[in-house]
Coordinates of C-alpha atoms and ligand atoms in Angstrom, one line a residue:
Chain A
M1 CA 99.7 138.3 98.6
G2 CA 101.6 140.7 96.4
S3 CA 103.3 142.5 99.3
T4 CA 106.4 140.8 100.5
A5 CA 106.8 139.0 103.9
S6 CA 109.4 139.6 106.4
L7 CA 112.2 137.1 106.4
P8 CA 112.3 134.8 109.4
T9 CA 115.5 134.3 111.3
F10 CA 116.5 130.7 110.5
K11 CA 117.0 128.3 113.4
D12 CA 119.1 125.2 113.8
G13 CA 117.3 122.1 115.0
T14 CA 117.1 118.5 114.1
Y15 CA 114.2 116.2 113.2
R16 CA 116.0 113.0 114.2
D17 CA 118.5 111.7 116.7
D18 CA 118.6 114.4 119.5
F19 CA 115.4 116.1 118.1
S20 CA 116.5 119.6 118.9
F21 CA 113.7 121.1 116.7
K22 CA 111.9 123.8 118.6
N23 CA 109.3 126.4 117.6
S24 CA 109.7 130.0 118.6
P25 CA 106.5 131.6 120.0
E26 CA 105.9 133.5 116.7
T27 CA 106.1 130.3 114.8
V28 CA 103.5 128.7 117.0
V29 CA 100.9 131.4 116.6
R30 CA 101.3 131.6 112.8
A31 CA 100.6 127.9 112.3
P32 CA 97.6 126.8 110.2
F33 CA 95.6 125.3 113.0
P34 CA 93.3 122.7 111.4
F35 CA 90.2 122.7 113.5
D36 CA 87.5 125.4 113.0
K37 CA 85.2 123.7 115.4
D38 CA 85.3 121.4 118.5
E39 CA 85.0 118.1 116.6
Y40 CA 86.5 116.6 113.5
M41 CA 85.3 114.4 110.6
Y42 CA 86.5 114.0 107.0
A43 CA 84.9 116.5 104.6
V44 CA 85.5 118.1 101.3
N45 CA 87.3 120.9 103.2
M46 CA 88.7 122.8 100.2
E47 CA 88.8 126.5 99.6
L48 CA 90.6 129.0 97.3
H49 CA 94.2 129.6 98.2
K50 CA 94.1 133.4 98.4
D51 CA 93.8 136.5 100.6
G52 CA 96.4 135.2 102.9
R53 CA 96.0 136.6 106.4
K54 CA 99.0 138.6 107.5
G55 CA 101.3 137.0 110.0
T56 CA 100.0 133.5 109.3
A57 CA 101.2 130.5 107.2
Y58 CA 98.7 131.6 104.6
E59 CA 100.3 135.0 104.1
E60 CA 102.4 133.9 101.1
P61 CA 101.3 131.5 98.4
I62 CA 104.3 129.2 99.2
D63 CA 105.1 129.6 102.9
M64 CA 108.6 129.6 104.4
D65 CA 109.4 129.7 108.1
E66 CA 112.3 129.7 110.6
H67 CA 112.9 125.9 110.1
Y68 CA 113.7 126.3 106.4
L69 CA 117.4 125.4 106.5
A70 CA 116.9 122.7 109.1
E71 CA 114.2 121.0 107.0
M72 CA 116.3 121.2 103.9
R73 CA 119.2 119.5 105.7
D74 CA 116.8 116.8 106.9
R75 CA 115.6 116.2 103.3
A76 CA 119.2 115.9 102.0
L77 CA 119.8 113.2 104.7
V78 CA 116.7 111.3 103.7
L79 CA 117.6 111.4 100.0
D80 CA 121.2 110.2 100.7
E81 CA 119.8 107.1 102.4
D82 CA 116.9 106.5 100.0
P83 CA 116.9 108.1 96.5
L84 CA 113.5 106.5 95.7
R85 CA 111.9 109.3 97.8
C86 CA 112.1 111.5 94.7
Q87 CA 110.8 110.0 91.5
S88 CA 109.3 111.1 88.2
L89 CA 107.8 109.0 85.5
P90 CA 109.3 109.7 82.0
H91 CA 106.3 111.8 80.8
M92 CA 106.5 114.2 83.7
E93 CA 109.7 116.1 82.7
M94 CA 107.7 119.2 81.5
A95 CA 105.7 119.2 84.7
G96 CA 109.0 119.3 86.6
W97 CA 110.0 122.5 84.8
D98 CA 106.6 124.0 85.5
T99 CA 107.1 123.2 89.2
L100 CA 110.6 124.8 89.1
E101 CA 109.2 127.9 87.6
L102 CA 106.3 128.2 90.0
L103 CA 108.4 127.7 93.1
M104 CA 111.2 130.1 91.9
E105 CA 108.7 132.8 91.0
C106 CA 106.8 132.5 94.2
K107 CA 109.9 132.5 96.4
A108 CA 111.5 135.4 94.6
A109 CA 108.2 137.5 94.8
S110 CA 107.5 136.7 98.5
F111 CA 111.1 136.8 99.9
P112 CA 113.2 139.0 97.6
E113 CA 115.9 139.4 100.3
A114 CA 116.4 135.7 100.2
F115 CA 115.7 134.6 96.6
S116 CA 116.1 136.1 93.2
L117 CA 115.3 134.9 89.7
E118 CA 116.4 136.6 86.5
R119 CA 115.1 135.3 83.2
D120 CA 116.5 136.1 79.7
G121 CA 114.7 133.9 77.3
D122 CA 115.6 130.4 78.4
Q123 CA 118.7 131.6 80.2
W124 CA 117.8 131.8 83.9
H125 CA 119.8 132.9 86.9
W126 CA 118.6 131.7 90.3
I127 CA 120.0 132.8 93.6
N128 CA 119.1 131.2 97.0
R129 CA 121.0 133.2 99.6
P130 CA 120.1 131.2 102.7
M131 CA 121.3 128.0 101.1
G132 CA 124.3 129.7 99.4
I133 CA 123.2 128.7 95.8
D134 CA 123.9 130.8 92.7
Q135 CA 122.9 128.9 89.6
H136 CA 122.9 129.8 85.9
F137 CA 120.9 127.3 83.8
T138 CA 118.9 126.8 80.6
F139 CA 115.2 126.4 81.3
G140 CA 114.2 123.1 79.7
D141 CA 117.7 121.6 79.6
A142 CA 118.2 119.3 82.6
T143 CA 121.9 118.8 81.8
T144 CA 122.4 122.4 83.0
L145 CA 121.3 121.6 86.6
P146 CA 122.8 119.2 89.1
Y147 CA 119.5 117.3 89.5
G148 CA 116.3 117.0 87.4
P149 CA 114.1 120.2 87.7
L150 CA 111.7 118.7 90.2
E151 CA 114.4 117.4 92.5
Y152 CA 116.5 120.5 92.1
I153 CA 113.9 123.0 93.3
T154 CA 112.2 120.8 95.9
R155 CA 115.6 120.3 97.6
Q156 CA 115.2 124.1 98.2
A157 CA 111.5 124.2 99.3
Q158 CA 109.9 123.2 102.5
G159 CA 107.2 120.5 102.3
D160 CA 106.5 117.5 100.1
F161 CA 105.5 117.9 96.5
V162 CA 103.4 115.5 94.4
V163 CA 102.8 116.1 90.7
L164 CA 99.6 114.8 89.2
D165 CA 99.1 114.1 85.6
E166 CA 95.5 114.6 84.3
R167 CA 94.2 111.8 82.0
D168 CA 90.8 110.0 81.5
G169 CA 89.1 112.4 83.9
N170 CA 91.3 111.4 86.8
L171 CA 94.6 112.5 88.4
W172 CA 97.6 110.2 88.4
M173 CA 100.4 110.4 90.9
D174 CA 103.2 110.4 88.4
A175 CA 106.0 112.3 90.1
G176 CA 107.0 113.6 93.6
M177 CA 109.4 114.5 96.3
V178 CA 108.2 112.9 99.5
T179 CA 110.4 113.0 102.7
T180 CA 108.1 114.6 105.3
Q181 CA 105.1 112.3 104.8
A182 CA 102.6 111.0 107.4
D183 CA 103.3 107.3 106.8
W184 CA 102.7 106.8 103.0
S185 CA 105.1 105.7 100.3
L186 CA 105.6 107.5 97.0
D187 CA 107.5 104.5 95.7
F188 CA 104.5 102.3 96.2
D189 CA 101.8 104.8 95.1
I190 CA 103.5 106.3 92.1
G191 CA 101.4 105.6 88.9
M192 CA 98.1 105.2 90.9
N193 CA 95.0 107.3 90.3
F194 CA 93.2 109.5 92.9
F195 CA 90.9 106.7 94.1
E196 CA 93.7 104.1 94.2
W197 CA 96.2 105.9 96.3
H198 CA 93.4 106.9 98.7
A199 CA 92.4 103.2 99.1
P200 CA 93.5 102.8 102.7
V201 CA 91.6 105.8 104.0
P202 CA 88.5 104.7 106.1
L203 CA 85.0 106.1 105.8
A204 CA 85.7 108.8 103.2
H205 CA 85.1 106.7 100.1
E206 CA 81.7 105.7 101.4
K207 CA 80.8 109.3 102.1
G208 CA 81.5 110.2 98.5
I209 CA 84.2 112.6 99.7
F210 CA 86.8 111.5 97.1
Q211 CA 84.4 111.8 94.2
R212 CA 83.5 115.4 95.1
A213 CA 87.1 116.3 95.9
L214 CA 88.3 115.0 92.6
K215 CA 85.7 117.0 90.8
Y216 CA 86.8 120.2 92.6
L217 CA 90.4 119.4 91.8
L218 CA 89.9 118.9 88.1
A219 CA 88.3 122.4 87.9
V220 CA 91.4 124.1 89.4
Q221 CA 92.7 126.7 87.0
Q222 CA 96.0 128.5 86.8
S223 CA 94.3 131.6 88.2
N224 CA 92.7 129.9 91.2
P225 CA 94.9 127.7 93.3
A226 CA 93.1 125.9 96.1
R227 CA 94.0 124.5 99.5
R228 CA 92.9 122.2 102.4
L229 CA 94.3 121.1 105.7
N230 CA 94.9 117.6 107.0
W231 CA 96.4 116.5 110.4
T232 CA 97.7 113.7 112.5
M233 CA 99.9 113.3 115.5
T234 CA 103.6 112.3 115.7
V235 CA 105.8 111.3 118.6
N236 CA 109.0 113.4 118.6
P237 CA 109.4 116.1 116.0
R238 CA 110.2 113.6 113.2
L239 CA 109.5 114.9 109.7
D240 CA 110.4 111.6 108.0
T241 CA 107.7 109.3 109.3
S242 CA 107.9 107.0 106.3
P243 CA 106.5 103.5 106.0
E244 CA 110.0 102.6 104.7
N245 CA 111.5 103.3 108.1
Y246 CA 108.5 102.5 110.3
H247 CA 110.3 99.5 111.8
Q248 CA 112.8 102.0 113.1
W249 CA 110.5 104.8 114.4
G250 CA 107.5 102.7 115.3
P251 CA 108.7 101.8 118.8
E252 CA 108.6 105.6 119.7
N253 CA 104.8 105.4 119.4
T254 CA 104.8 103.6 122.7
H255 CA 107.1 106.0 124.5
I256 CA 104.5 108.7 125.5
T257 CA 103.9 109.0 129.2
P258 CA 102.0 111.6 131.3
E259 CA 105.4 113.1 132.2
N260 CA 106.7 113.6 128.7
V261 CA 103.5 114.1 126.6
A262 CA 103.7 117.9 126.7
D263 CA 107.1 118.1 124.8
K264 CA 107.2 114.7 123.0
L265 CA 103.8 114.6 121.3
F266 CA 103.2 116.8 118.3
L267 CA 100.1 117.9 116.4
R268 CA 101.2 117.4 112.8
I269 CA 99.4 119.8 110.4
E270 CA 99.5 119.5 106.7
L271 CA 98.8 122.6 104.6
Q272 CA 98.0 121.2 101.2
S273 CA 97.6 123.3 98.1
F274 CA 96.6 122.6 94.5
W275 CA 98.2 124.5 91.5
R276 CA 97.4 124.0 87.9
L277 CA 100.7 124.1 85.9
P278 CA 100.8 126.1 82.6
R279 CA 102.7 123.9 80.1
S280 CA 102.0 120.4 81.2
N281 CA 98.4 121.0 82.5
A282 CA 99.5 118.9 85.5
I283 CA 98.5 119.7 89.1
L284 CA 101.2 120.5 91.7
F285 CA 100.3 119.4 95.2
P286 CA 102.6 120.8 97.9
I287 CA 102.1 119.2 101.3
R288 CA 103.6 121.5 103.9
C289 CA 104.1 120.0 107.4
Y290 CA 103.9 122.0 110.6
L291 CA 104.7 120.5 114.0
L292 CA 103.3 121.9 117.3
S293 CA 104.0 120.2 120.6
M294 CA 101.2 119.9 123.1
R295 CA 103.1 122.5 125.1
D296 CA 103.2 124.8 122.0
L297 CA 99.4 124.3 121.7
S298 CA 98.9 125.2 125.4
T299 CA 100.3 128.7 124.7
V300 CA 97.1 129.4 122.6
P301 CA 94.3 128.6 125.1
K302 CA 91.7 128.2 122.4
W303 CA 93.8 125.7 120.5
A304 CA 94.5 123.5 123.5
T305 CA 90.7 123.5 124.3
R306 CA 89.9 122.6 120.7
M307 CA 92.5 119.9 120.6
H308 CA 91.1 118.4 123.8
R309 CA 87.6 118.3 122.4
V310 CA 88.6 117.0 119.0
L311 CA 90.6 114.1 120.5
K312 CA 87.8 113.2 122.9
S313 CA 85.2 113.0 120.2
L314 CA 87.3 111.5 117.4
P315 CA 85.7 108.5 115.6
P316 CA 87.6 105.4 116.5
E317 CA 88.3 104.5 112.8
L318 CA 90.1 107.8 112.4
S319 CA 92.0 107.4 115.6
S320 CA 93.2 104.0 114.5
Y321 CA 94.0 105.0 110.9
K322 CA 96.0 108.0 112.1
G323 CA 97.9 105.8 114.6
L324 CA 96.8 107.7 117.7
D325 CA 95.6 104.8 119.9
N326 CA 98.8 104.4 121.9
F327 CA 98.7 107.9 123.3
R328 CA 95.3 109.5 122.7
E329 CA 94.1 109.1 126.3
I330 CA 97.3 110.5 127.7
A331 CA 97.0 113.5 125.5
I332 CA 93.3 114.0 126.4
D333 CA 94.3 113.9 130.1
W334 CA 97.0 116.4 129.8
L335 CA 94.9 118.8 127.6
S336 CA 91.9 118.6 130.0
E337 CA 93.5 121.2 132.1
Y338 CA 93.0 123.7 129.3
D339 CA 89.3 122.9 128.9
D340 CA 86.9 124.6 131.4
G341 CA 83.9 123.6 129.3
S342 CA 83.1 127.1 128.0
P343 CA 82.3 127.6 124.3
T344 CA 85.1 128.4 121.9
T345 CA 85.0 131.3 119.4
P346 CA 84.2 130.3 115.8
G347 CA 87.0 129.8 113.2
P348 CA 90.5 128.4 113.6
F349 CA 92.5 131.5 114.5
P350 CA 93.7 132.4 118.1
D351 CA 91.4 134.8 120.1
Chain B
M1 CA 84.4 93.1 81.7
S2 CA 81.1 91.4 82.5
S3 CA 81.4 91.0 86.2
I4 CA 83.5 92.5 88.9
R5 CA 85.0 90.5 91.8
Y6 CA 87.2 91.2 94.8
A7 CA 86.9 95.0 94.5
E8 CA 86.6 95.6 98.2
F9 CA 89.2 98.3 98.3
K10 CA 89.9 100.9 95.7
S11 CA 93.4 100.0 94.6
R12 CA 92.5 96.3 94.4
P13 CA 92.4 95.1 90.8
Y14 CA 89.1 94.3 89.3
Y15 CA 88.8 90.9 87.6
G16 CA 86.0 89.9 85.3
V17 CA 85.1 87.0 83.1
L18 CA 86.8 86.5 79.8
E19 CA 84.6 87.2 76.8
P20 CA 85.4 86.7 73.2
A21 CA 86.0 90.1 71.5
S22 CA 85.5 90.8 67.9
A23 CA 89.2 91.5 67.4
L24 CA 91.3 90.3 64.4
E25 CA 93.8 88.5 66.7
H26 CA 93.8 87.3 70.3
L27 CA 96.7 86.9 72.8
I28 CA 95.7 84.7 75.7
V29 CA 97.9 84.2 78.7
A30 CA 96.8 81.6 81.3
E31 CA 98.2 80.0 84.4
G32 CA 97.2 76.9 86.2
E33 CA 93.4 76.8 86.8
G34 CA 93.1 79.6 84.2
A35 CA 93.0 76.7 81.7
H36 CA 89.3 76.3 82.5
A37 CA 88.6 80.0 81.9
V38 CA 90.3 79.5 78.5
M39 CA 88.2 76.5 77.7
E40 CA 85.0 78.4 78.6
L41 CA 86.1 81.4 76.5
V42 CA 86.7 79.2 73.5
A43 CA 83.3 77.5 74.0
K44 CA 81.6 80.9 73.9
A45 CA 83.6 82.1 70.8
P46 CA 82.6 81.8 67.2
A47 CA 84.2 79.0 65.1
G48 CA 87.7 79.8 63.9
F49 CA 88.5 81.8 67.1
T50 CA 91.5 79.7 68.1
S51 CA 93.0 79.8 64.6
Q52 CA 93.5 83.6 65.2
A53 CA 94.8 83.2 68.7
T54 CA 98.1 82.7 70.5
L55 CA 98.0 80.9 73.9
L56 CA 100.8 81.1 76.4
Y57 CA 100.1 78.6 79.2
A58 CA 102.0 78.4 82.5
E59 CA 101.2 75.0 83.8
G60 CA 101.6 76.0 87.5
P61 CA 104.4 75.8 90.0
Y62 CA 104.6 72.0 90.0
S63 CA 103.7 71.0 86.4
P64 CA 100.7 69.1 87.7
D65 CA 99.5 66.1 85.8
N66 CA 95.9 67.3 85.5
G67 CA 95.4 67.0 81.8
N68 CA 94.9 70.8 81.3
T69 CA 97.8 71.2 78.9
E70 CA 96.6 68.4 76.6
A71 CA 93.0 69.7 76.7
L72 CA 94.2 73.2 75.7
R73 CA 96.4 71.8 72.9
E74 CA 93.4 70.1 71.4
L75 CA 91.6 73.4 71.0
G76 CA 93.8 74.2 68.0
F77 CA 95.4 77.5 68.8
A78 CA 97.5 79.0 66.0
R79 CA 100.4 79.3 68.4
F80 CA 100.6 77.4 71.7
H81 CA 103.5 77.6 74.1
T82 CA 103.8 76.2 77.6
S83 CA 106.0 77.2 80.5
A84 CA 106.5 75.9 84.0
T85 CA 105.3 79.0 85.9
A86 CA 103.9 82.5 85.4
A87 CA 107.3 84.1 86.0
A88 CA 108.9 81.7 83.5
A89 CA 106.3 82.8 80.9
V90 CA 107.2 86.4 81.1
P91 CA 110.1 86.5 78.6
R92 CA 107.9 84.9 76.0
L93 CA 105.0 87.2 76.9
E94 CA 107.3 90.2 76.5
G95 CA 108.3 89.0 73.1
A96 CA 104.6 88.5 72.0
L97 CA 103.8 92.0 73.4
E98 CA 106.6 93.6 71.3
R99 CA 105.1 92.1 68.2
L100 CA 101.5 92.9 69.2
K101 CA 99.3 94.4 66.5
M102 CA 96.9 97.2 67.3
S103 CA 93.9 95.0 66.6
T104 CA 94.8 92.3 69.1
E105 CA 92.7 91.6 72.2
V106 CA 94.6 90.5 75.3
Y107 CA 93.2 88.0 77.8
L108 CA 94.8 87.1 81.1
T109 CA 93.7 84.4 83.5
G110 CA 95.1 82.5 86.5
S111 CA 95.9 82.9 90.2
E112 CA 96.1 86.3 91.8
S113 CA 99.9 86.2 91.8
A114 CA 100.0 85.1 88.1
L115 CA 97.6 88.0 87.2
S116 CA 99.9 90.5 89.0
I117 CA 102.8 89.3 86.9
F118 CA 101.0 89.2 83.6
V119 CA 99.3 92.6 84.0
K120 CA 102.6 94.2 85.0
A121 CA 104.3 92.7 81.9
C122 CA 101.5 94.2 79.7
T123 CA 101.5 97.7 81.3
D124 CA 105.4 97.7 81.2
A125 CA 105.0 97.1 77.5
G126 CA 102.8 100.2 77.2
L127 CA 99.3 98.7 77.2
D128 CA 96.6 100.4 79.1
Y129 CA 95.4 98.1 81.9
Q130 CA 91.9 99.2 81.3
G131 CA 92.0 97.5 77.9
L132 CA 93.1 94.1 79.3
Q133 CA 90.6 91.3 80.0
T134 CA 91.3 89.4 83.2
E135 CA 89.7 86.5 85.0
H136 CA 90.8 85.1 88.3
R137 CA 91.0 81.3 88.6
G138 CA 92.8 79.3 91.3
S139 CA 94.8 80.5 94.3
L140 CA 94.3 83.9 96.0
A141 CA 97.9 83.8 97.2
R142 CA 99.4 87.3 96.9
R143 CA 102.6 88.8 95.8
V144 CA 103.6 91.2 98.5
Q145 CA 106.2 93.9 98.4
C146 CA 108.0 94.7 101.7
V147 CA 107.8 98.5 102.0
H148 CA 111.0 98.4 104.0
C149 CA 113.4 96.4 101.9
K150 CA 111.4 96.5 98.7
G151 CA 111.8 92.8 98.1
I152 CA 108.8 90.9 96.7
T153 CA 107.6 87.7 98.4
E154 CA 105.7 85.3 96.1
N155 CA 102.7 83.1 97.0
V156 CA 101.8 84.7 100.3
T157 CA 98.9 82.9 101.9
T158 CA 99.1 84.1 105.5
Q159 CA 98.4 87.2 107.5
P160 CA 100.9 88.2 108.8
A161 CA 103.6 87.0 106.5
T162 CA 107.4 86.8 106.7
C163 CA 109.4 88.9 104.2
A164 CA 111.5 86.4 102.2
H165 CA 114.2 89.0 101.9
C166 CA 114.7 90.9 105.2
G167 CA 112.8 88.6 107.5
L168 CA 110.4 91.3 109.0
L169 CA 106.9 90.1 109.9
L170 CA 104.6 91.9 107.5
L171 CA 101.0 93.0 107.7
V172 CA 99.6 92.5 104.2
R173 CA 97.7 95.8 103.7
D174 CA 94.7 96.3 101.5
H175 CA 96.7 98.4 99.1
Y176 CA 97.9 97.2 95.7
S177 CA 100.3 98.7 93.2
R178 CA 99.8 97.7 89.6
R179 CA 103.2 99.2 88.7
I180 CA 104.9 96.9 91.1
G181 CA 102.3 94.1 90.7
A182 CA 102.1 93.5 94.4
F183 CA 100.2 94.2 97.6
Q184 CA 101.9 96.3 100.3
G185 CA 103.5 94.7 103.3
V186 CA 104.3 96.8 106.4
N187 CA 106.0 95.5 109.5
I188 CA 103.2 94.4 111.9
N189 CA 105.1 94.5 115.2
A190 CA 107.3 97.5 114.7
E191 CA 106.0 99.1 117.9
D192 CA 106.8 96.0 120.0
P193 CA 109.0 93.5 118.1
S194 CA 108.6 91.0 121.0
D195 CA 104.9 90.8 120.2
I196 CA 104.7 88.1 117.6
P197 CA 101.1 87.6 116.3
A198 CA 100.2 84.1 115.0
K199 CA 99.9 83.6 111.3
E200 CA 96.5 82.8 109.9
E201 CA 95.8 81.3 106.4
M202 CA 94.0 84.2 104.7
F203 CA 94.7 84.1 101.0
R204 CA 94.0 80.6 99.4
Ligands
LIG1 C1 95.6 115.5 94.5 C2 96.4 115.5 95.5 C3 96.3 114.5 96.7 C4 97.2 113.6 96.9 C5 98.5 113.4 96.2 C6 96.8 112.9 98.1 C7 97.5 111.9 98.7 C8 97.1 111.2 99.9 C9 97.8 110.1 100.5 C10 99.1 109.5 99.9 C11 97.2 109.8 101.6 C12 97.5 108.6 102.5 C13 96.8 107.3 102.1 C14 97.4 106.1 102.8 O1 97.1 105.8 104.0 O2 98.3 105.4 102.2 C15 96.0 110.7 101.7 C16 95.1 110.6 102.8 C17 94.0 111.4 102.8 N1 93.5 112.3 101.8 FE1 94.5 112.8 100.1 N2 95.6 113.5 98.5 C18 95.3 114.4 97.7 C19 94.1 115.2 97.7 C20 93.1 115.1 98.6 C21 91.9 115.9 98.6 C22 91.6 116.9 97.6 C23 91.2 115.4 99.7 C24 89.9 116.0 100.0 C25 89.0 115.6 100.8 C26 91.9 114.4 100.3 C27 91.6 113.7 101.5 C28 92.3 112.8 102.2 C29 92.0 112.3 103.5 C30 90.7 112.6 104.3 C31 93.0 111.4 103.9 C32 93.1 110.6 105.2 C33 94.0 111.5 106.0 C34 94.2 111.2 107.5 O3 93.2 110.8 108.2 O4 95.2 111.4 108.1 N3 93.1 114.2 99.7 N4 96.0 111.6 100.7

């Protein structure tokens, strides 16, 4: 971190209808591949969010890639149809301003050709060149922005954002912008605590994972953001797999065949990070989604091999909870071509 | 709360057994079979308890002629109001919560649906749910919010259940929102709408 990253060339592409989303080869190899060994089980897989490896999604504290504009267009479409995807309980206004500050500062520091922030007391000037935005506003005064601070800045940042209030030794999901979720509802979960919103997750409660994860999270300080990875699989490059619209996209789960699996089935990776916010003491939780088709994976032999082994050995509870049962066998068959049985090298990165 | 029931998933509300608190005043809200929890509460309480207490009693969906209302009236509550159903009791409950003194203990009892409605009214009024006493009595019928159309269907006893608003067939998930006062319903046959699973009585 510190040094600036090169600006990607933004691509068109859609996450709905004709699904014209496509990764360039550079975007495939920079993805935060979630498996560091050949099998997968829930764990407290948290680490400090620092020392970003060059040329990867970890390079900058808040990543941006070639799909930035396409993803922001998709978010705007989701919000037009369902404004409840962005909500903030009344006591979360300050945390919204904290979020705006953090994201503007990070973006301007990492990608100065694209973003700039000038601050003169509470008079701020924000420029987002890729989106053609030039905004003067008063920090702390929501009437000087077209949306509340959380919605304003998260309409300009890839990934979902949940803002957690800390009370009674717990974290409470009291605000968020959620349009690229793996099948969960902010509108339903808002106001819940850490254990409550995780209620539907199998096995992890019994293993004590959530107790330990919460402890780790409560210890996150401003100076030491943390991160973890999560994953699932999605049919078609659809960012908005919401429960709200499940009755519309659900049928696609049955559309995978041996002929189309390579290009129609995607590994969906979530790079989740945890940031303590300075004024509100809230925690910001960005959830950045990366989509890799099975064909994308096959361009990195180690990843295709890993994916094959992880899917083969995945506990049935996890397969069912993640919604993979319709197509898991088809994916395993297709990926088996990339697994000659020899050992993989340690760690998640390509050889 | 002295015992914990029905806590088989983490967002599921905990219900206990009502115990007399050493508060200056008491606000008791009961529905249907909750009448018996109130009678047991009063039996455990020191003399003079009911003269410091307000009781709002929702007789149940069908104003049953089971003598509960008369039995409660005889306990001598300082203030005693009846209503037909839990939902109909809410405006009066909201009024009582507006006037609530700091030193008042709140007790809620009745069916799962009624408790959802009462707890939501209390938390909407700014009370911390952890300070509320609750005891489940009567039906386990659930309030279910359809995640698709957001409508709430009352008195759901089957799995799956039909959304009373948009008509989708819903799986009642083991996920509960106190803010909404309802369980989550998600379309059960989205992947294949022609597959129509039979309904089973699950929540009685
Ligand atoms: C504080 C920020 C966090 C938020 C807002 C959050 C939110 C969520 C939500 C909404 C779900 C989906 C639950 C459902 O099915 O409805 C989920 C799943 C999950 N969460 Fe979290 N989470 C957070 C932190 C963590 C941490 C620190 C861990 C560490 C172990 C964790 C582990 C998991 C796991 C294992 C799942 C199941 C994922 C799967 O199998 O796809 N979460 N989380």
